[in-house]
Coordinates of C-alpha atoms in Angstrom, one line a residue:
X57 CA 18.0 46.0 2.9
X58 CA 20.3 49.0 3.1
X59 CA 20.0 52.5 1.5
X60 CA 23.1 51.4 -0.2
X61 CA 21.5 48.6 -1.9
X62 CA 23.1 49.1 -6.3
X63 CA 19.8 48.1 -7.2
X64 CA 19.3 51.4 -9.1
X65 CA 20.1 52.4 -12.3
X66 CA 20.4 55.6 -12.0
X67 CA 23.3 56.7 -12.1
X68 CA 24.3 59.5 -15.1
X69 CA 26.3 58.3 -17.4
X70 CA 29.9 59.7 -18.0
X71 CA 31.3 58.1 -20.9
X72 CA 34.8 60.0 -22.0
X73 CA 37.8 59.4 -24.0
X74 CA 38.5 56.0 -21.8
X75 CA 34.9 54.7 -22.3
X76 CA 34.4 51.4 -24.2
X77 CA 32.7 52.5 -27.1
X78 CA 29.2 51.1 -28.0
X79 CA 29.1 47.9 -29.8
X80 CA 27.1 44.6 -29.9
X81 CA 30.6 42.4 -28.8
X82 CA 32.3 41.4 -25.8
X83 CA 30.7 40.8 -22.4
X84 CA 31.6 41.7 -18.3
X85 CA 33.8 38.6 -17.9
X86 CA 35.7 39.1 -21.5
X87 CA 39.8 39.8 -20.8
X88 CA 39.3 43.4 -21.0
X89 CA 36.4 43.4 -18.1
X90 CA 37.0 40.2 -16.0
X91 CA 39.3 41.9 -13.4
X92 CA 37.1 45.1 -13.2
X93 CA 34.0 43.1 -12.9
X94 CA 35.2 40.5 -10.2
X95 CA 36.9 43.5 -8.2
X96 CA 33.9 45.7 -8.0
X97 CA 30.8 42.9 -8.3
X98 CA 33.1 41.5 -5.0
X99 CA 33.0 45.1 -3.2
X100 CA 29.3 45.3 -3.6
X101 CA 29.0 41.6 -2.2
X102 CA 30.8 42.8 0.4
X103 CA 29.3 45.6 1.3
X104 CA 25.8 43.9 1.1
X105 CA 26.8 41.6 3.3
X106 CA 27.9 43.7 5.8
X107 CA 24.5 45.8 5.6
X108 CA 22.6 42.4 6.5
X109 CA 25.5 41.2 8.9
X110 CA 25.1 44.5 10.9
X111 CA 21.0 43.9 11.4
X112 CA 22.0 40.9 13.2
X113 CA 24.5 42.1 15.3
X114 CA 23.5 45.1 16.5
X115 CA 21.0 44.5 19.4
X116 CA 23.7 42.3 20.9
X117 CA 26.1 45.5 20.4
X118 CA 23.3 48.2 21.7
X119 CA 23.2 46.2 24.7
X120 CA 26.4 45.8 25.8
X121 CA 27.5 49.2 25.3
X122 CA 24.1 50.3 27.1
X123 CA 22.8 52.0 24.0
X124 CA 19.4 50.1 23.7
X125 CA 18.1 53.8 24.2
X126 CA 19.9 55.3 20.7
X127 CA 19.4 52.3 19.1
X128 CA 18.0 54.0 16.1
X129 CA 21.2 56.4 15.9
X130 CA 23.1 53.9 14.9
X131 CA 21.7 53.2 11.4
X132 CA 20.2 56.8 10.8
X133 CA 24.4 58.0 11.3
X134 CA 25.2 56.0 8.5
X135 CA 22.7 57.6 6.3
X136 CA 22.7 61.1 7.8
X137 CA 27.0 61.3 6.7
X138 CA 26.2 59.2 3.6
X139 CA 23.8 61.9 2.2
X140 CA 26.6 64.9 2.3
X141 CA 29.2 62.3 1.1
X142 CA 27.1 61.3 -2.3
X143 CA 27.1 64.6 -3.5
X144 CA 30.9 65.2 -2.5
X145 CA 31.7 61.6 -4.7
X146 CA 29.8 63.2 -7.8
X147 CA 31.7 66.3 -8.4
X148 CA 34.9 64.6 -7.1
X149 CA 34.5 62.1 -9.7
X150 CA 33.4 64.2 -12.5
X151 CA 36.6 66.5 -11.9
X152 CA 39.0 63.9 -11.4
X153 CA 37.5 60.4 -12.2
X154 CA 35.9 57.8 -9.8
X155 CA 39.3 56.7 -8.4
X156 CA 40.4 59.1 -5.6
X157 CA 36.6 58.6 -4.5
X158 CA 36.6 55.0 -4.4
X159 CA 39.9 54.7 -2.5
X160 CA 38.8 57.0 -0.1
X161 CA 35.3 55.6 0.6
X162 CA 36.9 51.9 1.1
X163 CA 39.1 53.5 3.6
X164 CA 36.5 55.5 5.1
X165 CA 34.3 52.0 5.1
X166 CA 37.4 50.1 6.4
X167 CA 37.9 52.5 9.7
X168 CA 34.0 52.9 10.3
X169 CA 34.3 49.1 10.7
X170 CA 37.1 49.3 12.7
X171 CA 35.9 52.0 15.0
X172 CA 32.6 50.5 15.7
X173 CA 34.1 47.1 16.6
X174 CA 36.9 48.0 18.5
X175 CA 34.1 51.0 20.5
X176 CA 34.0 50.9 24.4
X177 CA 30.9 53.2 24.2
X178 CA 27.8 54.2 22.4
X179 CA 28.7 56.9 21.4
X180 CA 32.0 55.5 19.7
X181 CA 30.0 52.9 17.9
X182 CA 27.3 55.5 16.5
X183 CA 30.9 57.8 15.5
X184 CA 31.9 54.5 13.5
X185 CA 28.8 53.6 12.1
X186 CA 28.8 57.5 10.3
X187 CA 32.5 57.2 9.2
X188 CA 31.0 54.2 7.6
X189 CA 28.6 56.3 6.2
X190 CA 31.0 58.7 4.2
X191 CA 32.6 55.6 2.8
X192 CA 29.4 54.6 1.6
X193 CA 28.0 57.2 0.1
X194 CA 31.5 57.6 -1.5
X195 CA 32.0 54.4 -3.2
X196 CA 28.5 53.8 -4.8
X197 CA 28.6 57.3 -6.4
X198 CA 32.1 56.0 -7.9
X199 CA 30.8 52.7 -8.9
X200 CA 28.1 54.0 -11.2
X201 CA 30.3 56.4 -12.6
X202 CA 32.9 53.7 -13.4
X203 CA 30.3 51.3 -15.2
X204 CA 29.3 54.4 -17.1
X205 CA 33.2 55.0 -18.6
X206 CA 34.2 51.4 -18.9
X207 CA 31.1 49.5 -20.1
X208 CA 29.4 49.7 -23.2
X209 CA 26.0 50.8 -22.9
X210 CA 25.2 46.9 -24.2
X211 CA 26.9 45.7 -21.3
X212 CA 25.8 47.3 -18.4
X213 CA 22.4 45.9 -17.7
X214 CA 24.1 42.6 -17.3
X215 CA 26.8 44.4 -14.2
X216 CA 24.0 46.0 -12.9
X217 CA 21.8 42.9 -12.6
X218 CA 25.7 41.4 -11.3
X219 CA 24.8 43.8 -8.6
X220 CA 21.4 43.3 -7.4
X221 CA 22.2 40.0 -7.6
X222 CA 24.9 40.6 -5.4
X223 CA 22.1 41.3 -2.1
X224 CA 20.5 37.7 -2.6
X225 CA 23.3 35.2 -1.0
X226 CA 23.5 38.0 1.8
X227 CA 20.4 38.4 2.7
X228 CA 20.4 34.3 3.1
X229 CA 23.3 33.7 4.3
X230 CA 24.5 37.0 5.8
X231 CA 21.8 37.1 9.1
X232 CA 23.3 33.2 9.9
X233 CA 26.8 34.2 9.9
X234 CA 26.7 37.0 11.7
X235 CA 24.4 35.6 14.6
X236 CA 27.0 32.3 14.6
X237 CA 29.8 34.7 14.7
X238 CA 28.2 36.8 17.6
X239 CA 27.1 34.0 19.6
X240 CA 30.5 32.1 19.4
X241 CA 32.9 34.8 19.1
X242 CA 30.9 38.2 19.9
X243 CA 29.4 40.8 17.8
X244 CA 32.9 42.9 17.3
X245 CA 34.3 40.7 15.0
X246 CA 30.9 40.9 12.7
X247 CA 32.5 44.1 12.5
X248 CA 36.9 44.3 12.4
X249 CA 36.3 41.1 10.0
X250 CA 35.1 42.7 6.7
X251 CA 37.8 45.3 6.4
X252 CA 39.8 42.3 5.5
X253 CA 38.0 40.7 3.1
X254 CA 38.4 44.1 1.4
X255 CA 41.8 43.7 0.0
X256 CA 41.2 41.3 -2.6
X257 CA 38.5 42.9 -4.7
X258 CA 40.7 46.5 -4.4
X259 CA 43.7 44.7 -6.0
X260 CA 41.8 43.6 -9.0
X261 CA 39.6 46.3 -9.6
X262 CA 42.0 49.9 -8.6
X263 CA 44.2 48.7 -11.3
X264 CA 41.4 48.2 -13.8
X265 CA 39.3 51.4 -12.7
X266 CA 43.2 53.1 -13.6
X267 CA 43.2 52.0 -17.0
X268 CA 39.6 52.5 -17.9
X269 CA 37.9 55.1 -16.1
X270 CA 40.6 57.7 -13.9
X271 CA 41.0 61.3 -14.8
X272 CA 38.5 63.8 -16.0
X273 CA 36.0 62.8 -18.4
X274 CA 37.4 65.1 -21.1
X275 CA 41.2 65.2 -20.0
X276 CA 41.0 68.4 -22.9
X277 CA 37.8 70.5 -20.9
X278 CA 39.1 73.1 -18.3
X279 CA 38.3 71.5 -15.3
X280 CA 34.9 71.7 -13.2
X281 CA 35.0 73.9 -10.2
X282 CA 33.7 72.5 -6.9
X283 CA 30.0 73.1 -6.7
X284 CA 30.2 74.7 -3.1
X285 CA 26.7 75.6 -3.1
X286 CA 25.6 72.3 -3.7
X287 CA 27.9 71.2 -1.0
X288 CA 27.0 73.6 1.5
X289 CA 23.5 72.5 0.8
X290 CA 24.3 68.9 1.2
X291 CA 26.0 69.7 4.2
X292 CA 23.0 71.4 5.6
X293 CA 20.8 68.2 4.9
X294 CA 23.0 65.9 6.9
X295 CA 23.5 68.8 9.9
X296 CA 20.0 69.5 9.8
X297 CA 18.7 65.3 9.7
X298 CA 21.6 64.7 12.8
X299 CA 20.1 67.6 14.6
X300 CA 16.5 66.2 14.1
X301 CA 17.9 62.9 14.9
X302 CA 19.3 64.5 18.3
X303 CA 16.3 66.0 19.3
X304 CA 13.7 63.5 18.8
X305 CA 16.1 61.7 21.1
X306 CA 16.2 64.0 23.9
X307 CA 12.8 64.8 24.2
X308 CA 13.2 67.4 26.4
X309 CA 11.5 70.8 26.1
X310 CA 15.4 72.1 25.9
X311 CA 15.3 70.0 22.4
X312 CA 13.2 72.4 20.6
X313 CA 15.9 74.5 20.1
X314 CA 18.0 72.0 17.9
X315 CA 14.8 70.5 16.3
X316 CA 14.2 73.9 14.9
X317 CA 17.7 74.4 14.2
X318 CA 17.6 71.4 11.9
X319 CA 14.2 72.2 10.5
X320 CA 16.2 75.6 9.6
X321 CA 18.9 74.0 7.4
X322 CA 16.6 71.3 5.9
X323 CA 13.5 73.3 4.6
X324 CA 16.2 75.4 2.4
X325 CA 18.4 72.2 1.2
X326 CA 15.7 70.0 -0.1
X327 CA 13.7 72.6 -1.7
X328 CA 16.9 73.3 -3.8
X329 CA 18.2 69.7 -4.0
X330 CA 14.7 67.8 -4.9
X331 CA 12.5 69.1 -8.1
X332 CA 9.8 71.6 -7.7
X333 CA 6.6 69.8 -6.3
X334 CA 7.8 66.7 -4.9
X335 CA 6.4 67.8 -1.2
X336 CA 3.2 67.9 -2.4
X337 CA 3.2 64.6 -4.7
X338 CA 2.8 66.7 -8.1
X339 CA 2.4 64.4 -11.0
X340 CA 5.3 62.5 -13.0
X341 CA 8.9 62.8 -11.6
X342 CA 8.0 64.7 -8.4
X343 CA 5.6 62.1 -7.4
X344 CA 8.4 59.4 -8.1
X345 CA 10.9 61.0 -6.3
X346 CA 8.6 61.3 -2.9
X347 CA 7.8 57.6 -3.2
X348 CA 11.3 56.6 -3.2
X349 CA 12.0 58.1 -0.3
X350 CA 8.4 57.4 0.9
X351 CA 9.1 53.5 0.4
X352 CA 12.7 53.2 1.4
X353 CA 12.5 55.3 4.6
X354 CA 9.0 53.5 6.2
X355 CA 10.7 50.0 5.4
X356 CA 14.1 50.5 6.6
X357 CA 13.0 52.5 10.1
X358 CA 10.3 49.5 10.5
X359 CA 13.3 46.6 9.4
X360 CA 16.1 48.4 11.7
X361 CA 13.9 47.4 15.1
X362 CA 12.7 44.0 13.6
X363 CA 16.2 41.5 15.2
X364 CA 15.7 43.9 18.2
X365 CA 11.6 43.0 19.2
X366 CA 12.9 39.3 18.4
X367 CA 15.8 39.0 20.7
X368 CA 14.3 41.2 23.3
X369 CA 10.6 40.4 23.0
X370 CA 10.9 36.6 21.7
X371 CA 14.0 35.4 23.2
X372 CA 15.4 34.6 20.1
X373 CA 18.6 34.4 19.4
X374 CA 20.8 37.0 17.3
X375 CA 21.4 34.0 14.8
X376 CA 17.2 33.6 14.7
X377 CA 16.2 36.6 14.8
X378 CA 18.6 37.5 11.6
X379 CA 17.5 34.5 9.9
X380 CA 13.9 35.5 10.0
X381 CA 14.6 38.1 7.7
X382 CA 16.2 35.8 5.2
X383 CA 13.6 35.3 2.7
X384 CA 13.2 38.9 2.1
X385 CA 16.8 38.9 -0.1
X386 CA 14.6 36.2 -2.4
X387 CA 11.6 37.7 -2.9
X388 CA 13.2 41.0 -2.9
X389 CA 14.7 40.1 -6.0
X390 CA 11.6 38.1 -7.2
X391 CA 9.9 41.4 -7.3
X392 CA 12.3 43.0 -9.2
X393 CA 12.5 40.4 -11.9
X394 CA 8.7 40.3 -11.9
X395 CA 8.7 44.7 -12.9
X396 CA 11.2 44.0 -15.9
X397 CA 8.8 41.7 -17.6
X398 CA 8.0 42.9 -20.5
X399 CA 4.4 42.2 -19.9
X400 CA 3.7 44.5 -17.0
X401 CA 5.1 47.5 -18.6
X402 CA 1.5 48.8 -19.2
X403 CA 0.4 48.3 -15.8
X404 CA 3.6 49.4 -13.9
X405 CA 1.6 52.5 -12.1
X406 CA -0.8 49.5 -10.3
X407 CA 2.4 47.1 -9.8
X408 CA 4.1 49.7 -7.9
X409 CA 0.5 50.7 -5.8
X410 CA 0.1 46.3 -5.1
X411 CA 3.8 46.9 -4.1
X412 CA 3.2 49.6 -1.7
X413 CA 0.3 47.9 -0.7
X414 CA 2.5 44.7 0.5
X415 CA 4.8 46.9 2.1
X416 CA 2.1 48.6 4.4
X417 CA 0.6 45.6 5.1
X418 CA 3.4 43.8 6.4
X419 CA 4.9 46.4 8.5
X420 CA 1.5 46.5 10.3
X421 CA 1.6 42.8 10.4
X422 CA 5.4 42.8 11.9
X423 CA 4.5 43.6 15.4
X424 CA 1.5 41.0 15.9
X425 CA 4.5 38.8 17.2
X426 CA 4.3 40.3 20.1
X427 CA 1.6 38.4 21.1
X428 CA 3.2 35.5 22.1
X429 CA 0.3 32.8 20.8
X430 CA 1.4 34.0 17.2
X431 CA 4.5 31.7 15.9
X432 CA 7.5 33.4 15.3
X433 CA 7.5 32.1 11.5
X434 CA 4.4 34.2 10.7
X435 CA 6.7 37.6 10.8
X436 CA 9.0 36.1 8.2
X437 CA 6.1 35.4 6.0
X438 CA 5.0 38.9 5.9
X439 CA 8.4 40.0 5.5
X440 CA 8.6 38.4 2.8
X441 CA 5.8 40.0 1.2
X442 CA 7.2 43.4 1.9
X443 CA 10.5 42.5 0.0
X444 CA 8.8 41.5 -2.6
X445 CA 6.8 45.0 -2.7
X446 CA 10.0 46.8 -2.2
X447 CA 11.6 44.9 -5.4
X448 CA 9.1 45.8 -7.3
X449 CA 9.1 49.6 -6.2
X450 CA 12.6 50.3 -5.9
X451 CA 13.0 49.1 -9.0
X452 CA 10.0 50.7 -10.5
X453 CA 11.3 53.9 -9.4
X454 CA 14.7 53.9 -11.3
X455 CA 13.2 53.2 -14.6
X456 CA 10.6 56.0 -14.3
X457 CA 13.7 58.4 -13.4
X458 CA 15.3 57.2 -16.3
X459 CA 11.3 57.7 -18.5
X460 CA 10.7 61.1 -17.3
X461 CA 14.0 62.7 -17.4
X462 CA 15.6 64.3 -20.8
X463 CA 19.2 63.2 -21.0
X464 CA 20.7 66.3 -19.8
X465 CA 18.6 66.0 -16.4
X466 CA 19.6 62.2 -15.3
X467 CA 22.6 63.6 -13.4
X468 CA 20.7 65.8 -11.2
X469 CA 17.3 63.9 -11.2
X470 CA 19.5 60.5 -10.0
X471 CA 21.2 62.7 -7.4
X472 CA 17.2 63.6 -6.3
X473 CA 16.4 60.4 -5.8
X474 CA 19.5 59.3 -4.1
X475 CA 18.8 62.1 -1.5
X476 CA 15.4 61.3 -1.1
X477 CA 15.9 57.9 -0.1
X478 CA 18.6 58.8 2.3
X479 CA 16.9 61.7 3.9
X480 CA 13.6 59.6 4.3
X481 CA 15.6 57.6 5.9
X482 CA 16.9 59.5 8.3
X483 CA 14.1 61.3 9.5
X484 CA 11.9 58.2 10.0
X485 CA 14.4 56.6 11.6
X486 CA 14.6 59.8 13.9
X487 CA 11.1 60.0 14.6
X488 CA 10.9 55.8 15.3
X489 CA 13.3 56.5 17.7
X490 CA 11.7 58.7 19.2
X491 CA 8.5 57.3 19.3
X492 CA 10.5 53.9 20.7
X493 CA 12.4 55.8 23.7
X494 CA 9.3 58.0 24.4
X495 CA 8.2 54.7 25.3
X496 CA 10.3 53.4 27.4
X497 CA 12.2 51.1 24.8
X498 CA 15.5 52.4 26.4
X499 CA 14.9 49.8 29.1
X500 CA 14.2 47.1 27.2
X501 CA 18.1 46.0 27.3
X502 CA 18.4 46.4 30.8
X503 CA 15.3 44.5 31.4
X504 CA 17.6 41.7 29.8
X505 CA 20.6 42.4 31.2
X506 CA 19.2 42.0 34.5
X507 CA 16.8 39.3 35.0
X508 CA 18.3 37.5 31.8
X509 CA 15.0 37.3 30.0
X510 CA 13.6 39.2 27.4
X511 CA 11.9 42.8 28.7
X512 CA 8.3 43.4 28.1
X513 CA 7.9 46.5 26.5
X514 CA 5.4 46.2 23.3
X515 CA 3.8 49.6 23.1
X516 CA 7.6 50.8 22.2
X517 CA 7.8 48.8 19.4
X518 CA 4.2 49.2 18.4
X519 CA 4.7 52.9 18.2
X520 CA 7.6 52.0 15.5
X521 CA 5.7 49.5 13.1
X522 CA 2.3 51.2 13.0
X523 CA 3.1 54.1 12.0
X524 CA 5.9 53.0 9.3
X525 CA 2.7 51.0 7.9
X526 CA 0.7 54.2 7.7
X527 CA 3.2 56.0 5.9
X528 CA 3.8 53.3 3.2
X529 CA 0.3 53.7 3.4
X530 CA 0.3 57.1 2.3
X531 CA 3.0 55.9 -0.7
X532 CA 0.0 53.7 -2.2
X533 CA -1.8 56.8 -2.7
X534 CA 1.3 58.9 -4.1
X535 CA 1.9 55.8 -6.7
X536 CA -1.1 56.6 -8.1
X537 CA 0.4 59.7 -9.2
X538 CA 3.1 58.9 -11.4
X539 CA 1.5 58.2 -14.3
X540 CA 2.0 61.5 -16.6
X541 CA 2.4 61.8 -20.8
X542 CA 5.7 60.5 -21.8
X543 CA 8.3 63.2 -22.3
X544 CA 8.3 64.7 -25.7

């Protein structure tokens, strides 16, 4: 699943003069919603789809530009661009509306796409996938902040369940396309295709989002100056994770020098961006915050390399080796509906522990397929599991934000969390990589591209998965500090 997954319900709300005001009538498909809903509901299908699509295709991509090596660059851009770019969509959007934001992070999507399909080298591709990145982190800032102007509060549980529903039929369906695509046609058009399909939602929804939810909030109230601290902090956190990123690559001794550059502008950031205590798991909200990130970074770095040990370890193919992760988009959302029960609202803290639990237990389980005696169907069992763990966090998480904040703090607390996941996410993904080339996963693809069989190099993928499993690990223990006194 991608750290762009709209699974979370966190967004502040922003209701002004255009917001639909609060009634018990109406619903997200009535005449005055149908367009908006289909437009952005189809965005968010899209770019779900294109988060599972680009799992699949990716190993095939890595090795034919002969960047098997900085594999783990090319998700860990995405989020590292994706981080500065959230914070950039919030004030743009509370100045101006959620418009200019959304057209420009389609557009930035759209040419990420482009440039990492049409890319000759690695280094184009990884330049493409963090374009992508700031159109990402763009639009799903301006999505929320359009459901919270032009949706009754009555109304939007049911377009944000539109929305998580919106990762199911990808995560099914999305792995088998892309492999057929890349096996028939080649992994580039997993890539220059989507930009298309993008066309059709933006006509029904930019007219919508015009009527309903563009300009400031309060077209009356002076308007909000840019925030350029909290840019230039957000700023630092994405300079600071790429630097990280470049030296854990490197590892040279020559590397020091930008690992402790990056260390330099991230230690500053966070401690201003994430609420006091969250480094060292303090009880209620801090504690919730760290496990996001905690959960979403150990299971993304672990799920980025799993189509990569498949193709390269098992022999399977792109199309396979997707497909194995199918299941996970199921039970995913099983988990999920499971935490909104009614009935396990008293026992949410030992839910989200179990959940963590799952989650650890299947990313140590992930690499036992590299014994070959050990079917291949056994991985996407334990997969499974994990997704179903993850719904049940990720989910848990949002609704504790939403618990433990006072209504002035959602806006800030949401943005927390948001940069938490990401930021998890990059550094693990950093130090995976690391860990992978350190040994010797670099030549796994030319292992392949030269004999034509898959390369033998287990102790690189190993030294991914075990250590993703003992960091969610570590999340069971900090989920057993989230339960604090309700807010007065």
């Amino acid at each position: 699943m991608s750290a762009l997954e709209p699974c979370d319900a966190d967004v502040a709300e922003a209701p002004g003069p255009r917001a639909v005001h609060d009634d018990t009538k109406g619903s997200v498909l009535d005449a005055a919603h149908r367009a908006l809903s289909i437009g952005i509901v189809s965005v968010v299908l899209l770019i779900a789809f294109e988060a599972t699509a680009v799992g699949t295709a990716m190993p095939v991509a890595a090795r034919e530009l002969n960047g098997v090596s900085v594999y783990a660059f090319a998700f860990s851009a995405y989020f590292t661009t994706s981080l500065f770019a959230m914070v950039l969509a919030g004030q743009w959007s509370d100045r101006s509306g959620p418009l200019g934001s959304l057209a420009a992070g389609i557009a930035a999507f759209s040419a990420g796409l482009l440039l990492s399909g049409t890319a000759g080298a690695m280094w184009l591709f990884i330049l493409g996938r963090a374009v992508q990145g700031l159109g990402g982190g763009l639009v799903i800032v301006a999505l929320y902040v359009v459901i919270g102007r032009a949706y009754a509060e009555h109304l939007r549980p049911a377009i944000m369940a539109a929305f998580a529903a919106c990762w199911v039929v990808p995560s099914v369906v999305g792995p088998l396309a892309a492999g057929t695509v890349t096996e028939h046609l080649g992994w580039r058009w997993v890539f220059v295709g989507i930009p298309v399909l993008v066309v059709f939602p933006l006509a029904l929804a930019l007219p919508a989002i015009r009527r309903t939810a563009s300009g400031p909030a309060d077209p009356q109230a002076p308007v909000t100056p840019w925030d350029r601290r909290r840019i230039l902090l957000a700023l630092g956190i994405s300079a600071g994770a790429g630097l990280l990123q470049y030296a854990g690559q490197e590892l040279r001794w020559l590397s020091l020098l930008p690992a402790a550059a990056g260390v330099a502008l991230l230690v500053p950031a966070v401690r201003d961006l994430l609420p006091h205590g969250t480094w060292r798991a303090a009880r209620g909200l801090p504690s919730v915050i760290l496990l996001r990130g905690i959960a979403a970074g150990a299971f993304i770095a672990a799920e980025s390399f799993v189509p990569l040990m498949l193709v390269t370890q098992r022999g399977l193919s792109p199309t396979l080796a997707g497909f194995s992760l199918a299941a996970g988009g199921l039970t995913w959302a099983l988990g999920s509906w499971i935490q909104a029960r009614p009935w396990t609202e008293p026992y949410r803290e030992r839910l989200v522990v179990l959940g963590m639990v799952l989650v650890a237990l299947s990313i140590a389980a992930a690499p036992s397929v590299l014994i070959t005696s050990v079917p291949v169907w056994v991985l996407a069992a334990v997969w499974a599991l994990g997704c179903l763990g993850m719904g049940a966090v990720i989910a848990s998480t949002s609704v504790l934000l939403m618990k433990l904040s006072a209504p002035e703090e959602v806006g800030a607390n949401s943005a927390a969390l948001q940069i938490s996941d990401g930021l998890s996410n990059v550094l693990l993904l950093a130090a995976g990589g690391a860990a992978f080339a350190a040994l010797g996963g670099g030549a796994v693809g030319h292992a392949v591209d030269a004999a034509g069989t898959t390369g033998s190099h287990p102790a690189a993928f190993a030294a991914v998965f075990l250590p993703m499993a003992g960091v969610a690990a570590a999340g069971a223990w900090v989920a057993t500090r989230l339960g604090v006194r309700e807010r007065a």
